[in-house]
């Protein structure tokens, strides 16, 4: 609870006690009025002030105005009719403030939940300087420095373990509760907590580019993207409040005037004014205005606790309507960690020439040394030795094709069929299943490397779960060969496959798929951003792999899966749908209760106490309901 909330609580308790006291003590006349007015001011002075300021600024129609008019009116009426019943006026303010207090507490709580996530922000990094470990601001650590992370500390910057081993708690990032073991040479992600051992880490990114900074940026931005329902409510409130005020004014004046003019009765002003005031209290729109953004906020917070970052309330709406899911293959459904299966050399089929094989791998690794494609990384690994960058120059990467480079003065090409035919080189066919990297030196074909990728362990389950949550169609787009694509799709149960696509073809295909869907359905594209960032931003909803994915992907995407687990997609859809259900429950419940009470109020059946329930009671129920979106079950 913050200071403002504490003062509010004191005011509420004081008002409740003083009102109780006044109910017990018999007071009369002016003294009674003065006593109630004093209590009224204690609880309501800020509302009156805000209402006044609204009027002075020419924007009178808000909740403060409604509450001020209703309570001041109730006072005036009690004075006018000599009833001495000032309790209702105080009660209107008191309960309104209780509602406000409650709401600010709830918002604070969900914000705290998100900031628990924000708590991943590291405050310092330990660097070694002249044999001494010193604490510095993580912003000051340059790429390639060595930092020391001790048990219990947050990993401040992304890097690679140089020395030592430990287990990491990555739950704040991925929602995964099992600790992850890392050893020398493993990547280590900022934002995770070091549990057991001291490790030395060579940083691979600056603090601002590290995972932790990226996540925090995303979370901070996400609250600024308003959803359609939120927009609707804001516009609704702008029209609604003046309409309600006019309706109340008419309710207070027309019936008495009509009865006076048509039937010659003396007008019952106080009865109708009282009804109009109840009408105002009932119709206060705060339950909607508050609970809807809060539901989205809580929904986004809940998802982030499971390692799903949703970049805005509008994306929750889109996510809930996903009926088509299009996947990229490499790095999305597969691990993107290729193993070299075989190496063929066209001239030398019969004997197993180890030296020739090693030469192919070496040339490939050198030519690919600047690429960030998973194939390239896997080739580097298969080569197993450090790259001598002085041997390579003039590297050109053609997305969806491969690379060419000058290695030791020779023009080396490494890539698929398309690259070879583009360069007018005839490639040898291969019967071994897998992704082929054809190699040519100075325009002469020298053989190919056959690589195999591994499907992600829960990719199959991910596709199944998507069908379970009502996704109508799953599609895979890939730049890889037809054979590999067909095999992966069949293994995973994907409905449709399109293979041998260049990045531009992927966009084209996606546009056709977008045309194909029905109204009210949305299409999600899931990728790692390597050769597919344009597709990510073109889809209704782009979902990126967070840890494997490129920065471009994380930027272009609307949803980021922190742990690259495709089965989180179905979970994200379920969470989004639940959040939307809660939003609609609140809208329908609030409007129907208010409408019923308004009718009763106009008929004179509902009094001020019912009005207070229709306003504050409903708001509290709606806020409690909204908070459910924060809770996440395991399924
Ligand atoms: P995917 O759609 O499966 O993610 P990409 O569009 O990234 O695949 O790449 C498509 C194909 O282009 C690869 O299967 C490979 O044959 C070729 N390719 C792309 N980049 C490279 C590279 N750096 N080295 C070799 N081949 C590459
Ligand atoms: Mg890819």
PDB file of N, CA and C and ligand atoms in Angstrom, residues 328-332 373-374 477-479 506 525-532 548, ligand 2:
ATOM      1  N   UNK A 328       7.016 -21.253 -39.622  1.00  0.00           N
ATOM      2  CA  UNK A 328       8.270 -21.367 -40.332  1.00  0.00           C
ATOM      3  C   UNK A 328       8.870 -22.693 -39.860  1.00  0.00           C
ATOM      4  N   UNK A 329       9.728 -23.311 -40.643  1.00  0.00           N
ATOM      5  CA  UNK A 329      10.240 -24.608 -40.181  1.00  0.00           C
ATOM      6  C   UNK A 329      11.473 -24.472 -39.293  1.00  0.00           C
ATOM      7  N   UNK A 330      12.554 -24.004 -39.926  1.00  0.00           N
ATOM      8  CA  UNK A 330      13.835 -24.057 -39.230  1.00  0.00           C
ATOM      9  C   UNK A 330      13.858 -23.120 -38.022  1.00  0.00           C
ATOM     10  N   UNK A 331      14.156 -23.655 -36.871  1.00  0.00           N
ATOM     11  CA  UNK A 331      14.239 -22.818 -35.677  1.00  0.00           C
ATOM     12  C   UNK A 331      12.905 -22.613 -34.988  1.00  0.00           C
ATOM     13  N   UNK A 332      11.824 -22.988 -35.679  1.00  0.00           N
ATOM     14  CA  UNK A 332      10.497 -22.794 -35.091  1.00  0.00           C
ATOM     15  C   UNK A 332       9.920 -24.146 -34.700  1.00  0.00           C
ATOM     16  N   UNK A 373      22.538 -17.696 -39.971  1.00  0.00           N
ATOM     17  CA  UNK A 373      21.568 -18.754 -40.245  1.00  0.00           C
ATOM     18  C   UNK A 373      21.916 -19.991 -39.432  1.00  0.00           C
ATOM     19  N   UNK A 374      20.890 -20.725 -38.952  1.00  0.00           N
ATOM     20  CA  UNK A 374      21.182 -21.925 -38.157  1.00  0.00           C
ATOM     21  C   UNK A 374      22.111 -22.891 -38.894  1.00  0.00           C
ATOM     22  N   UNK A 477       5.589 -23.085 -43.860  1.00  0.00           N
ATOM     23  CA  UNK A 477       6.286 -22.457 -44.982  1.00  0.00           C
ATOM     24  C   UNK A 477       7.775 -22.652 -44.753  1.00  0.00           C
ATOM     25  N   UNK A 478       8.477 -23.079 -45.790  1.00  0.00           N
ATOM     26  CA  UNK A 478       9.911 -23.249 -45.585  1.00  0.00           C
ATOM     27  C   UNK A 478      10.694 -23.023 -46.867  1.00  0.00           C
ATOM     28  N   UNK A 479      11.921 -22.644 -46.693  1.00  0.00           N
ATOM     29  CA  UNK A 479      12.820 -22.494 -47.827  1.00  0.00           C
ATOM     30  C   UNK A 479      13.536 -23.790 -48.133  1.00  0.00           C
ATOM     31  N   UNK A 506       7.443 -16.328 -49.261  1.00  0.00           N
ATOM     32  CA  UNK A 506       6.743 -16.581 -48.001  1.00  0.00           C
ATOM     33  C   UNK A 506       5.704 -15.493 -47.761  1.00  0.00           C
ATOM     34  N   UNK A 525       1.412 -16.032 -37.564  1.00  0.00           N
ATOM     35  CA  UNK A 525       2.609 -16.618 -38.156  1.00  0.00           C
ATOM     36  C   UNK A 525       3.651 -16.771 -37.056  1.00  0.00           C
ATOM     37  N   UNK A 526       4.246 -17.953 -36.998  1.00  0.00           N
ATOM     38  CA  UNK A 526       5.229 -18.224 -35.968  1.00  0.00           C
ATOM     39  C   UNK A 526       6.587 -18.401 -36.620  1.00  0.00           C
ATOM     40  N   UNK A 527       7.564 -17.615 -36.213  1.00  0.00           N
ATOM     41  CA  UNK A 527       8.868 -17.746 -36.851  1.00  0.00           C
ATOM     42  C   UNK A 527      10.002 -17.311 -35.949  1.00  0.00           C
ATOM     43  N   UNK A 528      11.218 -17.464 -36.471  1.00  0.00           N
ATOM     44  CA  UNK A 528      12.371 -17.072 -35.662  1.00  0.00           C
ATOM     45  C   UNK A 528      13.024 -15.814 -36.221  1.00  0.00           C
ATOM     46  N   UNK A 529      12.432 -15.254 -37.265  1.00  0.00           N
ATOM     47  CA  UNK A 529      12.924 -13.969 -37.767  1.00  0.00           C
ATOM     48  C   UNK A 529      14.083 -14.093 -38.724  1.00  0.00           C
ATOM     49  N   UNK A 530      14.603 -15.330 -38.913  1.00  0.00           N
ATOM     50  CA  UNK A 530      15.679 -15.482 -39.875  1.00  0.00           C
ATOM     51  C   UNK A 530      15.026 -15.763 -41.216  1.00  0.00           C
ATOM     52  N   UNK A 531      15.155 -14.855 -42.149  1.00  0.00           N
ATOM     53  CA  UNK A 531      14.487 -14.905 -43.452  1.00  0.00           C
ATOM     54  C   UNK A 531      12.972 -14.809 -43.356  1.00  0.00           C
ATOM     55  N   UNK A 532      12.392 -14.438 -42.216  1.00  0.00           N
ATOM     56  CA  UNK A 532      10.933 -14.345 -42.206  1.00  0.00           C
ATOM     57  C   UNK A 532      10.381 -13.136 -41.444  1.00  0.00           C
ATOM     58  N   UNK A 548      15.936 -17.954 -29.327  1.00  0.00           N
ATOM     59  CA  UNK A 548      16.644 -18.334 -30.542  1.00  0.00           C
ATOM     60  C   UNK A 548      16.485 -17.247 -31.597  1.00  0.00           C
TER      61      UNK A 548
HETATM   62 MG1  LIG B   2      13.754 -19.661 -40.684  1.00  0.00          MG
END
